[in-house]
PDB file of C-alpha atoms in Angstrom:
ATOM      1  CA  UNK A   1       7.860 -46.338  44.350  1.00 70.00           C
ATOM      2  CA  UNK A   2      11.446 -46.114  42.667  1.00 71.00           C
ATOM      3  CA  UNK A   3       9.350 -47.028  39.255  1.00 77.00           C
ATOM      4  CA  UNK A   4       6.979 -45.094  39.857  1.00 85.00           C
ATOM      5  CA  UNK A   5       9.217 -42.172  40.117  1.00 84.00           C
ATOM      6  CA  UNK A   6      10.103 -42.651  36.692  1.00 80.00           C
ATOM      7  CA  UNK A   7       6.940 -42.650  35.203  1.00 87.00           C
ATOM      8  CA  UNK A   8       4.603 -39.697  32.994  1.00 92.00           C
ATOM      9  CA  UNK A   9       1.663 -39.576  33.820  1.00 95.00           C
ATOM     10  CA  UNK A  10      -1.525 -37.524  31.890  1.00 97.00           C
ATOM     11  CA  UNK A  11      -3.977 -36.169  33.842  1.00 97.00           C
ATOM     12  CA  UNK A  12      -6.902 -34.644  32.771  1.00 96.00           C
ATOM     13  CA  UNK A  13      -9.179 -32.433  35.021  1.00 95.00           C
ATOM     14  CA  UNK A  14     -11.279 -29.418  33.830  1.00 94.00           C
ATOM     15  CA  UNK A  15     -12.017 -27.661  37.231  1.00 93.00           C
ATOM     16  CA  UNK A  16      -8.839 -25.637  37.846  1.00 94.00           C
ATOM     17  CA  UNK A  17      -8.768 -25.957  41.585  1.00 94.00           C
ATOM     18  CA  UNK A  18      -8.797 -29.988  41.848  1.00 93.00           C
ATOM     19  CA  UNK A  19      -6.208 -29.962  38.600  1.00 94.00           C
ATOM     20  CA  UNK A  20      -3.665 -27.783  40.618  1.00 95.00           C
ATOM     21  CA  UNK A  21      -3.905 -30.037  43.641  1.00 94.00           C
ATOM     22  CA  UNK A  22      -3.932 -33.666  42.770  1.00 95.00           C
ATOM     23  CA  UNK A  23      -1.158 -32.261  40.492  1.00 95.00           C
ATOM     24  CA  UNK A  24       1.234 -31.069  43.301  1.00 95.00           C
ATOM     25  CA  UNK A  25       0.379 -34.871  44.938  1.00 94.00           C
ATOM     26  CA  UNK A  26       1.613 -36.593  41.919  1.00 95.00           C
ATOM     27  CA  UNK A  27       4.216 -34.621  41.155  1.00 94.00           C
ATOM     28  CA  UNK A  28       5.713 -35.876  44.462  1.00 92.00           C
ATOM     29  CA  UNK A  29       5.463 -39.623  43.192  1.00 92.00           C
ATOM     30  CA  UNK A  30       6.372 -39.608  39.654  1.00 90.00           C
ATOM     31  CA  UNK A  31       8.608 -37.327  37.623  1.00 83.00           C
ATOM     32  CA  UNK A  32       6.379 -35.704  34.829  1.00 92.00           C
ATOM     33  CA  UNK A  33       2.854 -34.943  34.953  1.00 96.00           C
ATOM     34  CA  UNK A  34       1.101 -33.196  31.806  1.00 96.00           C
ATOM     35  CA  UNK A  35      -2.429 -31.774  32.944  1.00 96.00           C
ATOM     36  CA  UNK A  36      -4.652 -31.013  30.794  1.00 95.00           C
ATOM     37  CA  UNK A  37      -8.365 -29.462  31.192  1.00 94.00           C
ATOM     38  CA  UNK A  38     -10.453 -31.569  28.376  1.00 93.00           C
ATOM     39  CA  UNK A  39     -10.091 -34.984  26.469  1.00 92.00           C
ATOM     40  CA  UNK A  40      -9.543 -33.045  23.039  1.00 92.00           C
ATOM     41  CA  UNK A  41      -6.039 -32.012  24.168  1.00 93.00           C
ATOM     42  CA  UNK A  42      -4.798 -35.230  24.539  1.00 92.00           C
ATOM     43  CA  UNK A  43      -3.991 -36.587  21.448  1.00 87.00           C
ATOM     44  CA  UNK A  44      -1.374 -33.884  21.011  1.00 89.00           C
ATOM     45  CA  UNK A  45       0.193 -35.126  24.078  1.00 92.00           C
ATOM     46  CA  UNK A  46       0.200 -38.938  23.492  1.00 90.00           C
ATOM     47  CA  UNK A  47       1.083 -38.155  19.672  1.00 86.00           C
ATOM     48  CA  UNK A  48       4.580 -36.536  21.402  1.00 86.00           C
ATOM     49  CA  UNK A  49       5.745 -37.788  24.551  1.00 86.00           C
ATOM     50  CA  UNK A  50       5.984 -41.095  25.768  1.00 84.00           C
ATOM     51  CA  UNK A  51       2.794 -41.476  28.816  1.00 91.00           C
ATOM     52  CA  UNK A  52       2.961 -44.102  31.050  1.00 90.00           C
ATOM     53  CA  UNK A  53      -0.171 -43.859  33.292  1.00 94.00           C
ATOM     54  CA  UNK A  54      -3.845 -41.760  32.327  1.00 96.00           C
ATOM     55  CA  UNK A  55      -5.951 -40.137  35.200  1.00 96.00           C
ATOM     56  CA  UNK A  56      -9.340 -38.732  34.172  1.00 95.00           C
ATOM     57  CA  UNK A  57     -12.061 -37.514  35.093  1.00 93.00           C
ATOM     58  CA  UNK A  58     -15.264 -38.895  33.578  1.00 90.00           C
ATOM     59  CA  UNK A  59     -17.473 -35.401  33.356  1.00 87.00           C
ATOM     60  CA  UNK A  60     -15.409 -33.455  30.861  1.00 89.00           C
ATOM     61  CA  UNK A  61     -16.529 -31.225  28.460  1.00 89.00           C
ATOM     62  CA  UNK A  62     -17.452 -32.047  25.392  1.00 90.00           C
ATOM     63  CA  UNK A  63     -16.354 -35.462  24.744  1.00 90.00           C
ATOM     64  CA  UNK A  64     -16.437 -36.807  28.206  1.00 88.00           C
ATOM     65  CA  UNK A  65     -13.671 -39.644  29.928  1.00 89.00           C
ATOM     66  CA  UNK A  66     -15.726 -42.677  29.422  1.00 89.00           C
ATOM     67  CA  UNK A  67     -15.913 -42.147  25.563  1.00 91.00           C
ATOM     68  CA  UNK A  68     -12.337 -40.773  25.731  1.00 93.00           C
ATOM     69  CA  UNK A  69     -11.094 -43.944  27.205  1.00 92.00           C
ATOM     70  CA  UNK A  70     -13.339 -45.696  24.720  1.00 91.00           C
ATOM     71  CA  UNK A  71     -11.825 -44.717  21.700  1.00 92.00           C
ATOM     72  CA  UNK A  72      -8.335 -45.021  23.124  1.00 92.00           C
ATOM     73  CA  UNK A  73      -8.278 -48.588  23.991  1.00 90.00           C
ATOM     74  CA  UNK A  74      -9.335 -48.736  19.863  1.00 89.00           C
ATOM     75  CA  UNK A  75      -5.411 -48.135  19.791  1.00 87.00           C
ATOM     76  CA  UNK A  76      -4.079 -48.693  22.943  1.00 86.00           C
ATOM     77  CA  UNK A  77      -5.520 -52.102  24.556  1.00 85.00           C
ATOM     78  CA  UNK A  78      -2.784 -51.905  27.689  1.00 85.00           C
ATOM     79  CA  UNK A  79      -1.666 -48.574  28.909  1.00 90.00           C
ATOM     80  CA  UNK A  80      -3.094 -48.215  32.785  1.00 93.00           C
ATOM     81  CA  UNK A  81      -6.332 -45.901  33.163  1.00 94.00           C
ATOM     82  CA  UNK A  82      -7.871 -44.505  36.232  1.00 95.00           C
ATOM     83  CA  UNK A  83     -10.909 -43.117  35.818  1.00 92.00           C
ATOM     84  CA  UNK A  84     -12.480 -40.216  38.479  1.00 91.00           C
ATOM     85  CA  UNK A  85     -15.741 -39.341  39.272  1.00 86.00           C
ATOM     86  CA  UNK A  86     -18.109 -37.155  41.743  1.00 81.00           C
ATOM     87  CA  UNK A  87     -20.747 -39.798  41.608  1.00 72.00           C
ATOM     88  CA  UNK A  88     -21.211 -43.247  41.410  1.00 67.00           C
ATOM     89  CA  UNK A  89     -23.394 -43.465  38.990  1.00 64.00           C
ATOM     90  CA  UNK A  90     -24.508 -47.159  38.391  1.00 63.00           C
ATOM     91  CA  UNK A  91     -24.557 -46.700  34.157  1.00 65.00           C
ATOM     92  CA  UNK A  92     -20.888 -44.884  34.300  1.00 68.00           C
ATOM     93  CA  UNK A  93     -20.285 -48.060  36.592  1.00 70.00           C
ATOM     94  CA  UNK A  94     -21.515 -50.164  33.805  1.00 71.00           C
ATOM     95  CA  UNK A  95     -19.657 -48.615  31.206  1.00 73.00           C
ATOM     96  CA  UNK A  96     -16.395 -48.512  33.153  1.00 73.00           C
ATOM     97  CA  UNK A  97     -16.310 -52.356  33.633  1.00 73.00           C
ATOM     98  CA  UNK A  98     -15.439 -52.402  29.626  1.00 76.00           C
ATOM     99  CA  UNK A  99     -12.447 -50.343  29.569  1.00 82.00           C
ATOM    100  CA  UNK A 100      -9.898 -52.073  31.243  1.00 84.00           C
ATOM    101  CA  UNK A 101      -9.369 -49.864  34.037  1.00 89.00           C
ATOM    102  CA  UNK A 102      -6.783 -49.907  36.730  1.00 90.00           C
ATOM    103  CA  UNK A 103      -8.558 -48.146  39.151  1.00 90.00           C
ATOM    104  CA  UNK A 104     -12.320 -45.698  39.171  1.00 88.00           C
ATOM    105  CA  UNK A 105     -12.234 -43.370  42.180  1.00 90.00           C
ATOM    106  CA  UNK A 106     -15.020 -40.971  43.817  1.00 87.00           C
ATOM    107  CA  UNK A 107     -14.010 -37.790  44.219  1.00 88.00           C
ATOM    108  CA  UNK A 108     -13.079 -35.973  46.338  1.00 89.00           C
ATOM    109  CA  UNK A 109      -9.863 -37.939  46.016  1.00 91.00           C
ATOM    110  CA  UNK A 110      -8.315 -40.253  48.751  1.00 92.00           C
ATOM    111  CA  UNK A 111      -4.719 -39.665  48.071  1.00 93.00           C
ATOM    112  CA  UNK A 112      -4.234 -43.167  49.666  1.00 93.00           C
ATOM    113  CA  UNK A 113      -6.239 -44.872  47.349  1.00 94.00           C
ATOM    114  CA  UNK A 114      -5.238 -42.833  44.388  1.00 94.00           C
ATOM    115  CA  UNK A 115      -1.467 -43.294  46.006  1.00 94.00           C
ATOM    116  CA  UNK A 116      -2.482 -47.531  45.783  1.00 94.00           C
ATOM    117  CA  UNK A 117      -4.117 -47.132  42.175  1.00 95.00           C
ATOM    118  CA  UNK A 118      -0.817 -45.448  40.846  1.00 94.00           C
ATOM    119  CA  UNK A 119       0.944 -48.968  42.345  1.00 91.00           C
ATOM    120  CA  UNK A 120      -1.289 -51.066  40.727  1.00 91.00           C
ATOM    121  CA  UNK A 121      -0.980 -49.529  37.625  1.00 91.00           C
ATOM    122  CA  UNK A 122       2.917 -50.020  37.832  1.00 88.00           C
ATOM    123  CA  UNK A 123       2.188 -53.362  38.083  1.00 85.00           C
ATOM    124  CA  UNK A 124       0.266 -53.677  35.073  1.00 85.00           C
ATOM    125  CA  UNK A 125       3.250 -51.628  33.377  1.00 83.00           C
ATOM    126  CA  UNK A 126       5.526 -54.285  34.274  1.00 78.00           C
ATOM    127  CA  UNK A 127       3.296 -57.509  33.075  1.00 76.00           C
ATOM    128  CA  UNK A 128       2.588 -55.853  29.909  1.00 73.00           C
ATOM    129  CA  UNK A 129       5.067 -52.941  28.951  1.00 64.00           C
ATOM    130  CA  UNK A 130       8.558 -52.902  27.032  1.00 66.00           C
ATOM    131  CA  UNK A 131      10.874 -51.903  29.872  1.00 78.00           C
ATOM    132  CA  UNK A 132      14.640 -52.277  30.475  1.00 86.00           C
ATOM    133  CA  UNK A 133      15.610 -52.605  34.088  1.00 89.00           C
ATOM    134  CA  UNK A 134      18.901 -51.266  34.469  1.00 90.00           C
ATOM    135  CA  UNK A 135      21.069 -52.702  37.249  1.00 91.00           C
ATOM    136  CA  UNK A 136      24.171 -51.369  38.979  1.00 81.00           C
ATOM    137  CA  UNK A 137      27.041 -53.062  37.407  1.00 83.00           C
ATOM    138  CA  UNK A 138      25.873 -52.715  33.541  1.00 88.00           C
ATOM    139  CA  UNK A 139      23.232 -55.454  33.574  1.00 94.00           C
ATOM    140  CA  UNK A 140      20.147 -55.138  31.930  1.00 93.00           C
ATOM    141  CA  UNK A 141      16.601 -56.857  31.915  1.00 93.00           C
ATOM    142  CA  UNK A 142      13.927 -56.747  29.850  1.00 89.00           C
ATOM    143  CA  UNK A 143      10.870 -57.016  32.071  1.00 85.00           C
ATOM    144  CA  UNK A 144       8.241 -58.422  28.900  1.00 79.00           C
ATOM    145  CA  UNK A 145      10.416 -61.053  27.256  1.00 84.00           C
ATOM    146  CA  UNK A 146      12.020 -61.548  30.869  1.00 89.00           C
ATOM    147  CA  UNK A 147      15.909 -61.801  29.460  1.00 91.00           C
ATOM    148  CA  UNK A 148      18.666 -61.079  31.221  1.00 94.00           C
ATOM    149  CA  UNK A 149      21.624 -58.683  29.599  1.00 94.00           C
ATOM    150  CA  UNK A 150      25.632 -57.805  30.412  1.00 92.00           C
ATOM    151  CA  UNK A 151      26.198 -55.053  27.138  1.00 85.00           C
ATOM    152  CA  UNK A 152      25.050 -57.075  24.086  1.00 84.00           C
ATOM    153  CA  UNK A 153      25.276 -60.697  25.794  1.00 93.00           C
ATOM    154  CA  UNK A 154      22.194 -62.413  27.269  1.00 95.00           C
ATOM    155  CA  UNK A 155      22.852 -64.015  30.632  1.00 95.00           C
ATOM    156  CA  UNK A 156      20.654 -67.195  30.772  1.00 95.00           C
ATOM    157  CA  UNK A 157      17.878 -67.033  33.841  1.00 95.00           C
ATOM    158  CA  UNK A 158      16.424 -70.357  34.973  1.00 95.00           C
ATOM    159  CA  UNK A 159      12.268 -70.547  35.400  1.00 94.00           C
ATOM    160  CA  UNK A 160      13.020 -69.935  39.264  1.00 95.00           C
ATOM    161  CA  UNK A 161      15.361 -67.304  38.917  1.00 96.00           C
ATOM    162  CA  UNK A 162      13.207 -65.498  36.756  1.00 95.00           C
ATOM    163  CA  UNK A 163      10.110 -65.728  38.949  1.00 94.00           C
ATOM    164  CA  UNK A 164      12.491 -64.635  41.865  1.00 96.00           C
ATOM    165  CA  UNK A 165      13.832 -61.740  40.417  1.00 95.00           C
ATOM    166  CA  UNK A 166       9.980 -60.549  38.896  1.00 91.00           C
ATOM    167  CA  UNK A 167       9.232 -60.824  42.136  1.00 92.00           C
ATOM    168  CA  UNK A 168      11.209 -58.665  43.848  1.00 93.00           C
ATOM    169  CA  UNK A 169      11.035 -56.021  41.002  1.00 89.00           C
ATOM    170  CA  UNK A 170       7.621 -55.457  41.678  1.00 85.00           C
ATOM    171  CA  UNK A 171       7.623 -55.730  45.211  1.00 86.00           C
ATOM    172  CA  UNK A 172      11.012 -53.440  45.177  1.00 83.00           C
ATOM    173  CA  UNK A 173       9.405 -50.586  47.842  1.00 79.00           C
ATOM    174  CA  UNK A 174       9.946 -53.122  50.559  1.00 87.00           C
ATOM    175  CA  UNK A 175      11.476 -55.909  52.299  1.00 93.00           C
ATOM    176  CA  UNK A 176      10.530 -59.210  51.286  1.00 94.00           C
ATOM    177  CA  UNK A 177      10.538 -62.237  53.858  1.00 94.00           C
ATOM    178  CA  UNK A 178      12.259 -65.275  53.213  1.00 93.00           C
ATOM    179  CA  UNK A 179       8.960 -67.420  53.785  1.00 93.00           C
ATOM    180  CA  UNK A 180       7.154 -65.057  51.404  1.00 93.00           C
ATOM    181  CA  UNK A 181       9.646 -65.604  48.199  1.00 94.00           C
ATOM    182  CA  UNK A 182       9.763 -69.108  49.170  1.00 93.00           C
ATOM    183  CA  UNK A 183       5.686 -69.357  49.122  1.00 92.00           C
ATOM    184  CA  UNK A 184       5.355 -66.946  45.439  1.00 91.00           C
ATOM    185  CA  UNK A 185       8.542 -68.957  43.896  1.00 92.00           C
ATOM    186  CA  UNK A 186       7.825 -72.856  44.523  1.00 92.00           C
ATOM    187  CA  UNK A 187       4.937 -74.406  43.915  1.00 83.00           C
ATOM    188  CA  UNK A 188       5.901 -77.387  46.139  1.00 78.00           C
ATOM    189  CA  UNK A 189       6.178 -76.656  49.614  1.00 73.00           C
ATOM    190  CA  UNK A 190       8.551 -79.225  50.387  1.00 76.00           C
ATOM    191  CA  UNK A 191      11.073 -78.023  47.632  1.00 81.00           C
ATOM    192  CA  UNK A 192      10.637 -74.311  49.518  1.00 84.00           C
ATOM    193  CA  UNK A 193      13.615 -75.120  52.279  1.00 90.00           C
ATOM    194  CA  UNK A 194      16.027 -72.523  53.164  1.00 90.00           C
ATOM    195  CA  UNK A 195      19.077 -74.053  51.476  1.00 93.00           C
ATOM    196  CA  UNK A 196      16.916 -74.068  48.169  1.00 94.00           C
ATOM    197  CA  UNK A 197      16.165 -69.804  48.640  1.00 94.00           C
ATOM    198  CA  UNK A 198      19.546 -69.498  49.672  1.00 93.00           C
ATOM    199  CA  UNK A 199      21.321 -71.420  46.873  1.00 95.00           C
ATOM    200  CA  UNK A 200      18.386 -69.517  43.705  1.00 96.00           C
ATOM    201  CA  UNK A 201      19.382 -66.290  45.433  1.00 96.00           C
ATOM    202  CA  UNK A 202      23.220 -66.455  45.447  1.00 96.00           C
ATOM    203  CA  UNK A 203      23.089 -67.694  41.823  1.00 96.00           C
ATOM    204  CA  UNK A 204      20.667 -64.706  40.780  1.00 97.00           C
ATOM    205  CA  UNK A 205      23.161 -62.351  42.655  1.00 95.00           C
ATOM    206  CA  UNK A 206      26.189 -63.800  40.436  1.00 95.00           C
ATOM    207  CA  UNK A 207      24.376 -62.837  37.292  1.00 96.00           C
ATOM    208  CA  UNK A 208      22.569 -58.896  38.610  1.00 95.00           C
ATOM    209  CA  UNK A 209      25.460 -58.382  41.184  1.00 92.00           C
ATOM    210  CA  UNK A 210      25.713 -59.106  44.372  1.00 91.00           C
ATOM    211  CA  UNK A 211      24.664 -55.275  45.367  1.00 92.00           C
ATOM    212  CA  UNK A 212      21.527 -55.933  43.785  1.00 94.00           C
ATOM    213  CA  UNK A 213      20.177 -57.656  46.157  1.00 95.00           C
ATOM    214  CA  UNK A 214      20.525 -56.111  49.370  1.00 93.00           C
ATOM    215  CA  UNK A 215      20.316 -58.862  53.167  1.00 92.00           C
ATOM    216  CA  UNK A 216      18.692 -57.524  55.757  1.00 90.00           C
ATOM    217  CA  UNK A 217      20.107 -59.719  58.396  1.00 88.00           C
ATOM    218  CA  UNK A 218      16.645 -61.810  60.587  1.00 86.00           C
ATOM    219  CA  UNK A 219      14.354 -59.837  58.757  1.00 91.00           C
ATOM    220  CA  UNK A 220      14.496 -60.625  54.664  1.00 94.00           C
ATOM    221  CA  UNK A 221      15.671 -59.665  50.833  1.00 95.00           C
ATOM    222  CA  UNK A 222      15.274 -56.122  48.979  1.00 94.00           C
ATOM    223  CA  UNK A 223      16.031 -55.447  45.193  1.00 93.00           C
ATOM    224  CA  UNK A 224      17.694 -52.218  44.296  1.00 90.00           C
ATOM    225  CA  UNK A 225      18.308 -50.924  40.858  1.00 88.00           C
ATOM    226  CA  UNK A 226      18.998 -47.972  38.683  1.00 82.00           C
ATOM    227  CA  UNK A 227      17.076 -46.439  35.575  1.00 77.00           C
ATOM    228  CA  UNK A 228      14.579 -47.718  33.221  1.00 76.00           C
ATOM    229  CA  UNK A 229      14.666 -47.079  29.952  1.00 76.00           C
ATOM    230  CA  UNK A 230      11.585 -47.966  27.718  1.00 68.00           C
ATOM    231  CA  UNK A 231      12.058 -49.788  24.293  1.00 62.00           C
ATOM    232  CA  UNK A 232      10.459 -48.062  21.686  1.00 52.00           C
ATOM    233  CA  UNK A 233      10.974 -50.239  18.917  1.00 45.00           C
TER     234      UNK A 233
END
């Protein structure tokens, strides 16, 4: 959710009433939102500000979402996509599959599942995107190349230390259990002992800060951070 928060979103809607709604929702989980009320006006927007996430509707007017989406994966094979629609229509089903989607929703809208779409589609962001984590005491990590920073200096990771700390960036909205990192980090079950968890997590600490990483004491580990910033170049 704290990633989320930072993230623009387009969303484009051409009946007024659902526009001004799902708006309000989404302006409570991320910080920009540009809504727009046909396909044609988007280019403007993803020509000048940075979008994270797209929403659509498939009936638009004119050119509709599906062929929207079409010609933007042409340029754009990885930003997340969720398409909307009042029907399930088998052939917009069909034609969906192609388009990489995050997420295609029925309307009306289940703000749950639109709120667990949104989630998804952070993940995605964080496989494939060019983010900078930014920590608390100056570090900095770069989520695709998965390198470590303090200023201009790279701080080496190990192969466990970086599947740790991916880990708990993308499950950062909760509390993860020490038998759940040790399951997602080693492969070996036998190599997954306490000690082991305990010794990767105390070195990660030394190199994010120890504040980082917050204990909660019989119950498991949290990650806290500050900003992103995205990489441009």
């Amino acid at each position: 959710n704290s990633i989320l928060r930072k993230m623009s979103i387009l969303y484009i809607e051409d009946e007024i009433s659902i526009r001004e709604n799902v708006k309000k929702v989404l302006l409570l989980l991320c910080e920009k939102v540009y809504d727009i009320d046909c396909s044609e006006k988007a280019k403007d927007i993803l020509n000048n500000n940075h979008i994270d996430i797209i929403i659509s509707d498939i009936n638009l007017p004119n050119i509709n979402g599906i062929d929207f989406i079409k010609a933007l994966r042409e340029i754009d094979k990885t930003i997340p996509v969720i398409l909307l629609s009042a029907y399930t229509n088998k052939e917009y089903l069909l034609e969906a599959t192609k388009l990489k989607l995050v997420d295609y929703l029925t309307k009306p809208i289940d703000f749950k599942e639109l709120n667990q779409a949104l989630q998804k589609s952070v993940i995605d962001i964080l496989d494939n995107s060019r983010y900078i984590i930014n920590f608390l005491n100056e570090v900095k990590y770069n989520v695709l190349h998965k390198k470590l920073y303090l200023k201009e200096s790279e701080i080496t990771l190990t192969s466990k230390e970086v599947i740790l700390l991916d880990f708990l960036i993308k499950n950062n909205n909760r509390i993860v259990s020490h038998d759940e990192l040790k399951f997602n980090v080693w492969e070996d079950s036998f190599e997954a002992s306490d000690s082991a968890l305990k010794n990767l997590l105390n070195k990660l600490r030394k190199k994010i800060g120890k504040e980082s990483i917050l204990n909660i004491s019989g119950v498991g580990f949290r990650i806290q951070f500050g900003d992103l910033d995205y990489l441009k170049n």
